[in-house]
Amino acid sequence: MEAITSPVGRQGEAQVGRLDTVRRLLGWASIPLLVIALYMALVYAPPEATMGNVYRIFFFHMPSALASFAGFFVTFVASIGYLRTRRQGWDIWAVAGAEVGILFATVAIVTGSFWARPVWNTWWTWDPRLTTVTIMWLTYIAYLMLREAVDDPERRARLAAVMGIIAFANVPLVWLSARWFRTIHPVLFGGTNPQAKGDFSLAPSMVVALMAGMVAVLVLWGYFLVRRVRLEQERARLVQHYLEGGERGHLG
Amino acid sequence: MDILADDNLPYLVGGYVAFWALIVGYLWSLRRREQVVRRELAMWLDEEEA
């Protein structure tokens, strides 16, 4: 992608250049990291005692869920930033975080469903963890729909920021749902769940494979996030051109 | 490889295919949107120069 020389709002050219560098670095780094993570997940990690090999979905399922939380956290922080400063840059990070968060939440839901079918004997069940994840997913879809529904950029950013803060309330609940409620979803870190189906203990080599998956998916998440931010900056630049052109009589 | 002998292989393959389909699909969507914005920016700049 071409570098933007005319930055949005108060962002300096140096900052935009740095973002492009970070985007390129993350993009290139994600390729070998994903290859290593795939090798660790499919070859290095041993089969699980009761689930066999299907549990290997876990090595990308859990990192994707964490990446979605990270995306929504970016939206939360950027929304607060926007309401405090009214700077468009925050709004750009907020929308990018939400979209990338939705992508990884979708990945976590779909891969989880493929894992659930042989282990739980169903593709889907209204378990507390799955229900709270669905509410989270739908809330952020609504966040993007709200943005599409409002034409005035300042009003859109303000309303979206309020929603971005409120929507985040559900994210910790997703994490805690498998610890607080009766659920069949396994809890591997920071708790136990006697009702869990498909629960397992992580052998050291599984932990290594999980870490490889975490690093690869989070680097990919960072790449998508920065690339989405740059797209939104270019869009803002385009809108700015149209508005300036309109003022000079180019439009209408 | 013992993975290939697993009865649950279709679900494992399905999970990984779904992961890559979503990732590649999103990349494609980003690329398309970038192209549209870049094209519009280029058109605008051409118009300005003319």
PDB file of C-alpha atoms in Angstrom:
ATOM      1  CA  MET A   1       0.000   0.000   0.000  1.00  0.00           C
ATOM      2  CA  GLU A   2       1.217   3.499  -0.793  1.00  0.00           C
ATOM      3  CA  ALA A   3       2.279   5.632   2.126  1.00  0.00           C
ATOM      4  CA  ILE A   4       0.016   8.543   2.961  1.00  0.00           C
ATOM      5  CA  THR A   5       1.872  11.818   2.897  1.00  0.00           C
ATOM      6  CA  SER A   6      -1.031  13.940   4.037  1.00  0.00           C
ATOM      7  CA  PRO A   7      -1.957  12.611   7.458  1.00  0.00           C
ATOM      8  CA  VAL A   8      -5.363  12.773   9.079  1.00  0.00           C
ATOM      9  CA  GLY A   9      -6.040  15.356  11.719  1.00  0.00           C
ATOM     10  CA  ARG A  10      -3.053  16.111  13.922  1.00  0.00           C
ATOM     11  CA  GLN A  11      -1.180  12.927  13.126  1.00  0.00           C
ATOM     12  CA  GLY A  12       2.233  13.765  11.774  1.00  0.00           C
ATOM     13  CA  GLU A  13       3.828  12.295   8.701  1.00  0.00           C
ATOM     14  CA  ALA A  14       6.412  10.592  10.889  1.00  0.00           C
ATOM     15  CA  GLN A  15       3.683   8.786  12.826  1.00  0.00           C
ATOM     16  CA  VAL A  16       2.004   7.575   9.617  1.00  0.00           C
ATOM     17  CA  GLY A  17       5.390   6.417   8.300  1.00  0.00           C
ATOM     18  CA  ARG A  18       6.016   4.514  11.542  1.00  0.00           C
ATOM     19  CA  LEU A  19       2.622   2.833  11.255  1.00  0.00           C
ATOM     20  CA  ASP A  20       3.458   1.691   7.722  1.00  0.00           C
ATOM     21  CA  THR A  21       6.774   0.295   8.937  1.00  0.00           C
ATOM     22  CA  VAL A  22       5.068  -1.524  11.814  1.00  0.00           C
ATOM     23  CA  ARG A  23       2.442  -2.890   9.427  1.00  0.00           C
ATOM     24  CA  ARG A  24       5.090  -4.260   7.074  1.00  0.00           C
ATOM     25  CA  LEU A  25       7.115  -5.770   9.921  1.00  0.00           C
ATOM     26  CA  LEU A  26       4.081  -7.461  11.458  1.00  0.00           C
ATOM     27  CA  GLY A  27       2.923  -8.730   8.067  1.00  0.00           C
ATOM     28  CA  TRP A  28       6.252 -10.330   7.224  1.00  0.00           C
ATOM     29  CA  ALA A  29       6.788 -11.659  10.759  1.00  0.00           C
ATOM     30  CA  SER A  30       3.376 -13.318  10.819  1.00  0.00           C
ATOM     31  CA  ILE A  31       4.223 -15.670   7.914  1.00  0.00           C
ATOM     32  CA  PRO A  32       7.076 -17.680   9.543  1.00  0.00           C
ATOM     33  CA  LEU A  33       5.355 -17.453  12.933  1.00  0.00           C
ATOM     34  CA  LEU A  34       2.183 -19.002  11.511  1.00  0.00           C
ATOM     35  CA  VAL A  35       4.193 -21.748   9.816  1.00  0.00           C
ATOM     36  CA  ILE A  36       5.977 -22.514  13.116  1.00  0.00           C
ATOM     37  CA  ALA A  37       2.671 -22.429  15.033  1.00  0.00           C
ATOM     38  CA  LEU A  38       1.102 -24.826  12.524  1.00  0.00           C
ATOM     39  CA  TYR A  39       4.049 -27.209  12.871  1.00  0.00           C
ATOM     40  CA  MET A  40       3.873 -27.037  16.674  1.00  0.00           C
ATOM     41  CA  ALA A  41       0.115 -27.583  16.714  1.00  0.00           C
ATOM     42  CA  LEU A  42      -0.066 -30.401  14.151  1.00  0.00           C
ATOM     43  CA  VAL A  43       3.257 -32.224  14.590  1.00  0.00           C
ATOM     44  CA  TYR A  44       5.133 -31.193  17.735  1.00  0.00           C
ATOM     45  CA  ALA A  45       2.287 -31.410  20.279  1.00  0.00           C
ATOM     46  CA  PRO A  46       1.312 -34.975  21.213  1.00  0.00           C
ATOM     47  CA  PRO A  47      -2.249 -36.300  20.799  1.00  0.00           C
ATOM     48  CA  GLU A  48      -4.487 -35.777  23.807  1.00  0.00           C
ATOM     49  CA  ALA A  49      -5.298 -38.907  25.867  1.00  0.00           C
ATOM     50  CA  THR A  50      -9.098 -38.893  25.401  1.00  0.00           C
ATOM     51  CA  MET A  51      -9.771 -36.520  22.506  1.00  0.00           C
ATOM     52  CA  GLY A  52      -7.014 -37.744  20.232  1.00  0.00           C
ATOM     53  CA  ASN A  53      -5.978 -35.224  17.598  1.00  0.00           C
ATOM     54  CA  VAL A  54      -9.095 -33.095  17.271  1.00  0.00           C
ATOM     55  CA  TYR A  55      -8.045 -31.095  20.338  1.00  0.00           C
ATOM     56  CA  ARG A  56      -5.316 -29.534  18.134  1.00  0.00           C
ATOM     57  CA  ILE A  57      -7.947 -26.984  17.049  1.00  0.00           C
ATOM     58  CA  PHE A  58      -7.377 -25.530  20.523  1.00  0.00           C
ATOM     59  CA  PHE A  59      -3.949 -24.151  19.505  1.00  0.00           C
ATOM     60  CA  PHE A  60      -5.641 -21.614  17.223  1.00  0.00           C
ATOM     61  CA  HIS A  61      -9.050 -21.460  18.925  1.00  0.00           C
ATOM     62  CA  MET A  62      -7.886 -20.001  22.231  1.00  0.00           C
ATOM     63  CA  PRO A  63      -5.397 -17.482  20.772  1.00  0.00           C
ATOM     64  CA  SER A  64      -8.158 -16.280  18.427  1.00  0.00           C
ATOM     65  CA  ALA A  65     -10.490 -15.744  21.386  1.00  0.00           C
ATOM     66  CA  LEU A  66      -7.769 -13.738  23.162  1.00  0.00           C
ATOM     67  CA  ALA A  67      -7.118 -11.738  19.985  1.00  0.00           C
ATOM     68  CA  SER A  68     -10.813 -10.843  19.848  1.00  0.00           C
ATOM     69  CA  PHE A  69     -10.684  -9.610  23.468  1.00  0.00           C
ATOM     70  CA  ALA A  70      -7.604  -7.558  22.578  1.00  0.00           C
ATOM     71  CA  GLY A  71      -9.451  -5.990  19.637  1.00  0.00           C
ATOM     72  CA  PHE A  72     -12.419  -5.038  21.785  1.00  0.00           C
ATOM     73  CA  PHE A  73     -10.061  -3.653  24.425  1.00  0.00           C
ATOM     74  CA  VAL A  74      -8.532  -1.381  21.776  1.00  0.00           C
ATOM     75  CA  THR A  75     -12.064  -0.177  20.943  1.00  0.00           C
ATOM     76  CA  PHE A  76     -12.761   0.428  24.646  1.00  0.00           C
ATOM     77  CA  VAL A  77      -9.574   2.456  25.231  1.00  0.00           C
ATOM     78  CA  ALA A  78      -9.896   4.357  21.944  1.00  0.00           C
ATOM     79  CA  SER A  79     -13.544   5.180  22.722  1.00  0.00           C
ATOM     80  CA  ILE A  80     -12.542   6.692  26.056  1.00  0.00           C
ATOM     81  CA  GLY A  81      -9.743   8.529  24.247  1.00  0.00           C
ATOM     82  CA  TYR A  82     -12.199   9.939  21.719  1.00  0.00           C
ATOM     83  CA  LEU A  83     -14.695  11.142  24.324  1.00  0.00           C
ATOM     84  CA  ARG A  84     -11.891  12.837  26.258  1.00  0.00           C
ATOM     85  CA  THR A  85     -10.150  14.525  23.324  1.00  0.00           C
ATOM     86  CA  ARG A  86     -12.628  14.439  20.376  1.00  0.00           C
ATOM     87  CA  ARG A  87      -9.692  13.578  18.115  1.00  0.00           C
ATOM     88  CA  GLN A  88     -10.569  11.561  15.028  1.00  0.00           C
ATOM     89  CA  GLY A  89      -7.464   9.407  15.418  1.00  0.00           C
ATOM     90  CA  TRP A  90      -9.029   7.670  18.427  1.00  0.00           C
ATOM     91  CA  ASP A  91     -12.199   6.934  16.480  1.00  0.00           C
ATOM     92  CA  ILE A  92     -10.132   5.323  13.730  1.00  0.00           C
ATOM     93  CA  TRP A  93      -8.459   2.965  16.227  1.00  0.00           C
ATOM     94  CA  ALA A  94     -11.849   2.210  17.782  1.00  0.00           C
ATOM     95  CA  VAL A  95     -13.437   1.018  14.532  1.00  0.00           C
ATOM     96  CA  ALA A  96     -10.331  -0.957  13.580  1.00  0.00           C
ATOM     97  CA  GLY A  97     -10.288  -2.707  16.969  1.00  0.00           C
ATOM     98  CA  ALA A  98     -13.954  -3.639  16.706  1.00  0.00           C
ATOM     99  CA  GLU A  99     -13.684  -5.031  13.184  1.00  0.00           C
ATOM    100  CA  VAL A 100     -10.568  -7.083  13.876  1.00  0.00           C
ATOM    101  CA  GLY A 101     -12.099  -8.204  17.180  1.00  0.00           C
ATOM    102  CA  ILE A 102     -15.190  -9.441  15.347  1.00  0.00           C
ATOM    103  CA  LEU A 103     -13.006 -11.324  12.872  1.00  0.00           C
ATOM    104  CA  PHE A 104     -11.160 -13.214  15.618  1.00  0.00           C
ATOM    105  CA  ALA A 105     -14.338 -13.771  17.641  1.00  0.00           C
ATOM    106  CA  THR A 106     -15.827 -15.366  14.510  1.00  0.00           C
ATOM    107  CA  VAL A 107     -12.720 -17.519  14.137  1.00  0.00           C
ATOM    108  CA  ALA A 108     -12.984 -18.607  17.794  1.00  0.00           C
ATOM    109  CA  ILE A 109     -16.706 -19.409  17.473  1.00  0.00           C
ATOM    110  CA  VAL A 110     -16.370 -21.367  14.217  1.00  0.00           C
ATOM    111  CA  THR A 111     -13.251 -23.327  15.206  1.00  0.00           C
ATOM    112  CA  GLY A 112     -14.809 -24.009  18.617  1.00  0.00           C
ATOM    113  CA  SER A 113     -17.859 -25.420  16.888  1.00  0.00           C
ATOM    114  CA  PHE A 114     -15.691 -27.842  14.881  1.00  0.00           C
ATOM    115  CA  TRP A 115     -14.029 -28.927  18.132  1.00  0.00           C
ATOM    116  CA  ALA A 116     -17.359 -29.230  19.977  1.00  0.00           C
ATOM    117  CA  ARG A 117     -18.997 -31.562  17.468  1.00  0.00           C
ATOM    118  CA  PRO A 118     -16.883 -34.671  18.255  1.00  0.00           C
ATOM    119  CA  VAL A 119     -16.251 -33.788  21.920  1.00  0.00           C
ATOM    120  CA  TRP A 120     -19.667 -32.474  23.034  1.00  0.00           C
ATOM    121  CA  ASN A 121     -21.588 -34.338  20.331  1.00  0.00           C
ATOM    122  CA  THR A 122     -23.146 -31.090  19.108  1.00  0.00           C
ATOM    123  CA  TRP A 123     -22.091 -28.171  16.933  1.00  0.00           C
ATOM    124  CA  TRP A 124     -23.647 -25.662  19.320  1.00  0.00           C
ATOM    125  CA  THR A 125     -25.242 -25.462  22.757  1.00  0.00           C
ATOM    126  CA  TRP A 126     -26.546 -22.498  24.741  1.00  0.00           C
ATOM    127  CA  ASP A 127     -23.897 -22.902  27.397  1.00  0.00           C
ATOM    128  CA  PRO A 128     -23.019 -19.729  29.444  1.00  0.00           C
ATOM    129  CA  ARG A 129     -19.639 -19.322  27.697  1.00  0.00           C
ATOM    130  CA  LEU A 130     -21.122 -19.733  24.222  1.00  0.00           C
ATOM    131  CA  THR A 131     -24.082 -17.509  25.057  1.00  0.00           C
ATOM    132  CA  THR A 132     -21.942 -14.665  26.397  1.00  0.00           C
ATOM    133  CA  VAL A 133     -19.634 -14.948  23.378  1.00  0.00           C
ATOM    134  CA  THR A 134     -22.641 -14.721  21.054  1.00  0.00           C
ATOM    135  CA  ILE A 135     -23.918 -11.629  22.886  1.00  0.00           C
ATOM    136  CA  MET A 136     -20.433 -10.078  22.604  1.00  0.00           C
ATOM    137  CA  TRP A 137     -20.232 -10.880  18.896  1.00  0.00           C
ATOM    138  CA  LEU A 138     -23.710  -9.462  18.181  1.00  0.00           C
ATOM    139  CA  THR A 139     -22.988  -6.336  20.248  1.00  0.00           C
ATOM    140  CA  TYR A 140     -19.940  -5.478  18.157  1.00  0.00           C
ATOM    141  CA  ILE A 141     -21.802  -6.246  14.919  1.00  0.00           C
ATOM    142  CA  ALA A 142     -24.398  -3.729  16.185  1.00  0.00           C
ATOM    143  CA  TYR A 143     -21.521  -1.311  16.880  1.00  0.00           C
ATOM    144  CA  LEU A 144     -20.462  -1.455  13.216  1.00  0.00           C
ATOM    145  CA  MET A 145     -24.091  -1.157  12.070  1.00  0.00           C
ATOM    146  CA  LEU A 146     -24.529   1.929  14.242  1.00  0.00           C
ATOM    147  CA  ARG A 147     -21.505   3.491  12.562  1.00  0.00           C
ATOM    148  CA  GLU A 148     -22.991   2.811   9.130  1.00  0.00           C
ATOM    149  CA  ALA A 149     -26.345   4.302  10.145  1.00  0.00           C
ATOM    150  CA  VAL A 150     -25.063   7.760  11.188  1.00  0.00           C
ATOM    151  CA  ASP A 151     -23.877  10.146   8.465  1.00  0.00           C
ATOM    152  CA  ASP A 152     -22.476  13.005  10.511  1.00  0.00           C
ATOM    153  CA  PRO A 153     -18.864  11.976  11.337  1.00  0.00           C
ATOM    154  CA  GLU A 154     -18.726  13.704  14.731  1.00  0.00           C
ATOM    155  CA  ARG A 155     -22.083  12.346  15.869  1.00  0.00           C
ATOM    156  CA  ARG A 156     -21.124   8.881  14.578  1.00  0.00           C
ATOM    157  CA  ALA A 157     -17.837   8.928  16.465  1.00  0.00           C
ATOM    158  CA  ARG A 158     -19.513  10.163  19.665  1.00  0.00           C
ATOM    159  CA  LEU A 159     -22.315   7.572  19.617  1.00  0.00           C
ATOM    160  CA  ALA A 160     -19.909   4.792  18.636  1.00  0.00           C
ATOM    161  CA  ALA A 161     -17.554   5.769  21.467  1.00  0.00           C
ATOM    162  CA  VAL A 162     -20.371   5.503  24.010  1.00  0.00           C
ATOM    163  CA  MET A 163     -21.347   2.129  22.607  1.00  0.00           C
ATOM    164  CA  GLY A 164     -17.710   0.992  22.463  1.00  0.00           C
ATOM    165  CA  ILE A 165     -17.402   1.615  26.206  1.00  0.00           C
ATOM    166  CA  ILE A 166     -20.718  -0.012  27.160  1.00  0.00           C
ATOM    167  CA  ALA A 167     -20.151  -3.028  24.888  1.00  0.00           C
ATOM    168  CA  PHE A 168     -16.878  -3.839  26.615  1.00  0.00           C
ATOM    169  CA  ALA A 169     -18.744  -4.620  29.861  1.00  0.00           C
ATOM    170  CA  ASN A 170     -19.599  -8.030  28.418  1.00  0.00           C
ATOM    171  CA  VAL A 171     -16.005  -8.967  27.508  1.00  0.00           C
ATOM    172  CA  PRO A 172     -14.785  -9.812  31.063  1.00  0.00           C
ATOM    173  CA  LEU A 173     -18.062 -11.683  31.535  1.00  0.00           C
ATOM    174  CA  VAL A 174     -17.161 -13.962  28.613  1.00  0.00           C
ATOM    175  CA  TRP A 175     -13.855 -14.768  30.303  1.00  0.00           C
ATOM    176  CA  LEU A 176     -15.449 -15.292  33.717  1.00  0.00           C
ATOM    177  CA  SER A 177     -18.567 -17.137  32.512  1.00  0.00           C
ATOM    178  CA  ALA A 178     -16.829 -20.534  32.490  1.00  0.00           C
ATOM    179  CA  ARG A 179     -15.626 -19.896  36.050  1.00  0.00           C
ATOM    180  CA  TRP A 180     -18.810 -18.421  37.542  1.00  0.00           C
ATOM    181  CA  PHE A 181     -21.557 -20.516  35.950  1.00  0.00           C
ATOM    182  CA  ARG A 182     -22.302 -24.184  35.362  1.00  0.00           C
ATOM    183  CA  THR A 183     -20.823 -24.762  31.940  1.00  0.00           C
ATOM    184  CA  ILE A 184     -19.400 -27.578  29.867  1.00  0.00           C
ATOM    185  CA  HIS A 185     -16.676 -25.347  28.425  1.00  0.00           C
ATOM    186  CA  PRO A 186     -13.200 -26.335  29.670  1.00  0.00           C
ATOM    187  CA  VAL A 187     -11.238 -23.932  31.899  1.00  0.00           C
ATOM    188  CA  LEU A 188      -7.526 -24.467  31.383  1.00  0.00           C
ATOM    189  CA  PHE A 189      -6.100 -21.409  33.117  1.00  0.00           C
ATOM    190  CA  GLY A 190      -6.932 -19.887  36.472  1.00  0.00           C
ATOM    191  CA  GLY A 191      -9.624 -22.317  37.546  1.00  0.00           C
ATOM    192  CA  THR A 192     -11.240 -25.709  37.286  1.00  0.00           C
ATOM    193  CA  ASN A 193     -14.610 -26.773  36.027  1.00  0.00           C
ATOM    194  CA  PRO A 194     -15.901 -30.164  37.182  1.00  0.00           C
ATOM    195  CA  GLN A 195     -18.763 -30.095  34.637  1.00  0.00           C
ATOM    196  CA  ALA A 196     -16.443 -29.472  31.689  1.00  0.00           C
ATOM    197  CA  LYS A 197     -16.530 -31.845  28.758  1.00  0.00           C
ATOM    198  CA  GLY A 198     -13.303 -31.967  26.799  1.00  0.00           C
ATOM    199  CA  ASP A 199     -11.223 -30.646  29.706  1.00  0.00           C
ATOM    200  CA  PHE A 200      -7.578 -31.700  29.641  1.00  0.00           C
ATOM    201  CA  SER A 201      -4.254 -31.045  31.336  1.00  0.00           C
ATOM    202  CA  LEU A 202      -1.643 -29.286  29.281  1.00  0.00           C
ATOM    203  CA  ALA A 203       1.583 -31.239  28.921  1.00  0.00           C
ATOM    204  CA  PRO A 204       4.738 -29.061  28.671  1.00  0.00           C
ATOM    205  CA  SER A 205       4.977 -29.620  24.896  1.00  0.00           C
ATOM    206  CA  MET A 206       1.317 -28.551  24.555  1.00  0.00           C
ATOM    207  CA  VAL A 207       2.105 -25.349  26.460  1.00  0.00           C
ATOM    208  CA  VAL A 208       4.954 -24.640  24.030  1.00  0.00           C
ATOM    209  CA  ALA A 209       2.639 -25.228  21.054  1.00  0.00           C
ATOM    210  CA  LEU A 210       0.006 -22.981  22.629  1.00  0.00           C
ATOM    211  CA  MET A 211       2.571 -20.204  23.148  1.00  0.00           C
ATOM    212  CA  ALA A 212       3.619 -20.512  19.488  1.00  0.00           C
ATOM    213  CA  GLY A 213      -0.041 -20.199  18.475  1.00  0.00           C
ATOM    214  CA  MET A 214      -0.523 -17.198  20.766  1.00  0.00           C
ATOM    215  CA  VAL A 215       2.483 -15.341  19.360  1.00  0.00           C
ATOM    216  CA  ALA A 216       1.548 -16.089  15.738  1.00  0.00           C
ATOM    217  CA  VAL A 217      -2.122 -15.132  16.117  1.00  0.00           C
ATOM    218  CA  LEU A 218      -1.360 -11.974  18.109  1.00  0.00           C
ATOM    219  CA  VAL A 219       1.193 -10.811  15.533  1.00  0.00           C
ATOM    220  CA  LEU A 220      -1.376 -11.472  12.803  1.00  0.00           C
ATOM    221  CA  TRP A 221      -3.952  -9.570  14.889  1.00  0.00           C
ATOM    222  CA  GLY A 222      -1.538  -6.622  15.144  1.00  0.00           C
ATOM    223  CA  TYR A 223      -0.970  -6.695  11.395  1.00  0.00           C
ATOM    224  CA  PHE A 224      -4.697  -6.651  10.642  1.00  0.00           C
ATOM    225  CA  LEU A 225      -5.299  -3.918  13.198  1.00  0.00           C
ATOM    226  CA  VAL A 226      -2.632  -1.581  11.811  1.00  0.00           C
ATOM    227  CA  ARG A 227      -3.658  -2.303   8.225  1.00  0.00           C
ATOM    228  CA  ARG A 228      -7.301  -1.544   9.094  1.00  0.00           C
ATOM    229  CA  VAL A 229      -6.230   1.693  10.804  1.00  0.00           C
ATOM    230  CA  ARG A 230      -4.345   2.736   7.674  1.00  0.00           C
ATOM    231  CA  LEU A 231      -7.401   1.988   5.511  1.00  0.00           C
ATOM    232  CA  GLU A 232      -9.559   4.162   7.750  1.00  0.00           C
ATOM    233  CA  GLN A 233      -6.973   6.938   7.614  1.00  0.00           C
ATOM    234  CA  GLU A 234      -7.048   6.831   3.821  1.00  0.00           C
ATOM    235  CA  ARG A 235     -10.839   6.959   3.895  1.00  0.00           C
ATOM    236  CA  ALA A 236     -10.707   9.972   6.187  1.00  0.00           C
ATOM    237  CA  ARG A 237      -8.253  11.591   3.787  1.00  0.00           C
ATOM    238  CA  LEU A 238     -10.664  10.957   0.913  1.00  0.00           C
ATOM    239  CA  VAL A 239     -13.568  12.469   2.842  1.00  0.00           C
ATOM    240  CA  GLN A 240     -11.370  15.466   3.633  1.00  0.00           C
ATOM    241  CA  HIS A 241     -10.607  15.895  -0.090  1.00  0.00           C
ATOM    242  CA  TYR A 242     -14.314  15.730  -0.936  1.00  0.00           C
ATOM    243  CA  LEU A 243     -15.189  18.270   1.731  1.00  0.00           C
ATOM    244  CA  GLU A 244     -12.425  20.654   0.633  1.00  0.00           C
ATOM    245  CA  GLY A 245     -13.420  20.156  -2.997  1.00  0.00           C
ATOM    246  CA  GLY A 246     -17.071  20.792  -2.091  1.00  0.00           C
ATOM    247  CA  GLU A 247     -16.130  24.037  -0.374  1.00  0.00           C
ATOM    248  CA  ARG A 248     -14.240  25.150  -3.480  1.00  0.00           C
ATOM    249  CA  GLY A 249     -17.195  24.247  -5.697  1.00  0.00           C
ATOM    250  CA  HIS A 250     -15.905  20.935  -7.039  1.00  0.00           C
ATOM    251  CA  LEU A 251     -18.841  19.001  -5.661  1.00  0.00           C
ATOM    252  CA  GLY A 252     -22.575  19.300  -6.115  1.00  0.00           C
TER     253      GLY A 252
ATOM    254  CA  MET B   1       1.372 -39.682  10.731  1.00  0.00           C
ATOM    255  CA  ASP B   2      -1.049 -40.748  13.440  1.00  0.00           C
ATOM    256  CA  ILE B   3      -3.241 -37.692  12.812  1.00  0.00           C
ATOM    257  CA  LEU B   4      -4.360 -39.185   9.517  1.00  0.00           C
ATOM    258  CA  ALA B   5      -5.632 -42.318  11.252  1.00  0.00           C
ATOM    259  CA  ASP B   6      -7.840 -40.320  13.624  1.00  0.00           C
ATOM    260  CA  ASP B   7     -11.637 -40.784  13.337  1.00  0.00           C
ATOM    261  CA  ASN B   8     -12.124 -37.105  14.073  1.00  0.00           C
ATOM    262  CA  LEU B   9      -9.882 -36.001  11.224  1.00  0.00           C
ATOM    263  CA  PRO B  10     -12.732 -34.297   9.285  1.00  0.00           C
ATOM    264  CA  TYR B  11     -13.444 -32.025  12.269  1.00  0.00           C
ATOM    265  CA  LEU B  12      -9.767 -31.216  12.733  1.00  0.00           C
ATOM    266  CA  VAL B  13      -9.417 -30.431   9.025  1.00  0.00           C
ATOM    267  CA  GLY B  14     -12.686 -28.471   9.106  1.00  0.00           C
ATOM    268  CA  GLY B  15     -11.482 -26.369  12.033  1.00  0.00           C
ATOM    269  CA  TYR B  16      -8.209 -25.493  10.330  1.00  0.00           C
ATOM    270  CA  VAL B  17      -9.843 -24.850   6.955  1.00  0.00           C
ATOM    271  CA  ALA B  18     -12.368 -22.543   8.661  1.00  0.00           C
ATOM    272  CA  PHE B  19      -9.525 -20.666  10.387  1.00  0.00           C
ATOM    273  CA  TRP B  20      -7.626 -20.073   7.149  1.00  0.00           C
ATOM    274  CA  ALA B  21     -10.763 -19.305   5.133  1.00  0.00           C
ATOM    275  CA  LEU B  22     -11.727 -16.540   7.568  1.00  0.00           C
ATOM    276  CA  ILE B  23      -8.197 -15.113   7.718  1.00  0.00           C
ATOM    277  CA  VAL B  24      -7.680 -15.139   3.950  1.00  0.00           C
ATOM    278  CA  GLY B  25     -11.233 -13.874   3.390  1.00  0.00           C
ATOM    279  CA  TYR B  26     -10.605 -10.914   5.666  1.00  0.00           C
ATOM    280  CA  LEU B  27      -7.299 -10.161   3.940  1.00  0.00           C
ATOM    281  CA  TRP B  28      -9.089 -10.200   0.598  1.00  0.00           C
ATOM    282  CA  SER B  29     -11.805  -7.899   1.926  1.00  0.00           C
ATOM    283  CA  LEU B  30      -9.208  -5.458   3.296  1.00  0.00           C
ATOM    284  CA  ARG B  31      -7.338  -5.476   0.001  1.00  0.00           C
ATOM    285  CA  ARG B  32     -10.489  -4.781  -1.988  1.00  0.00           C
ATOM    286  CA  ARG B  33     -11.470  -1.859   0.209  1.00  0.00           C
ATOM    287  CA  GLU B  34      -7.935  -0.436   0.022  1.00  0.00           C
ATOM    288  CA  GLN B  35      -8.040  -0.641  -3.770  1.00  0.00           C
ATOM    289  CA  VAL B  36     -11.381   1.200  -3.903  1.00  0.00           C
ATOM    290  CA  VAL B  37     -10.137   4.021  -1.647  1.00  0.00           C
ATOM    291  CA  ARG B  38      -6.840   4.293  -3.520  1.00  0.00           C
ATOM    292  CA  ARG B  39      -8.639   4.409  -6.871  1.00  0.00           C
ATOM    293  CA  GLU B  40     -10.964   7.157  -5.657  1.00  0.00           C
ATOM    294  CA  LEU B  41      -8.038   9.122  -4.239  1.00  0.00           C
ATOM    295  CA  ALA B  42      -6.148   8.798  -7.518  1.00  0.00           C
ATOM    296  CA  MET B  43      -9.230   9.913  -9.491  1.00  0.00           C
ATOM    297  CA  TRP B  44      -9.632  12.894  -7.215  1.00  0.00           C
ATOM    298  CA  LEU B  45      -6.004  13.917  -7.549  1.00  0.00           C
ATOM    299  CA  ASP B  46      -6.199  13.583 -11.375  1.00  0.00           C
ATOM    300  CA  GLU B  47      -9.282  15.802 -11.359  1.00  0.00           C
ATOM    301  CA  GLU B  48      -7.499  18.348  -9.191  1.00  0.00           C
ATOM    302  CA  GLU B  49      -4.532  18.432 -11.583  1.00  0.00           C
ATOM    303  CA  ALA B  50      -6.799  18.789 -14.619  1.00  0.00           C
TER     304      ALA B  50
END
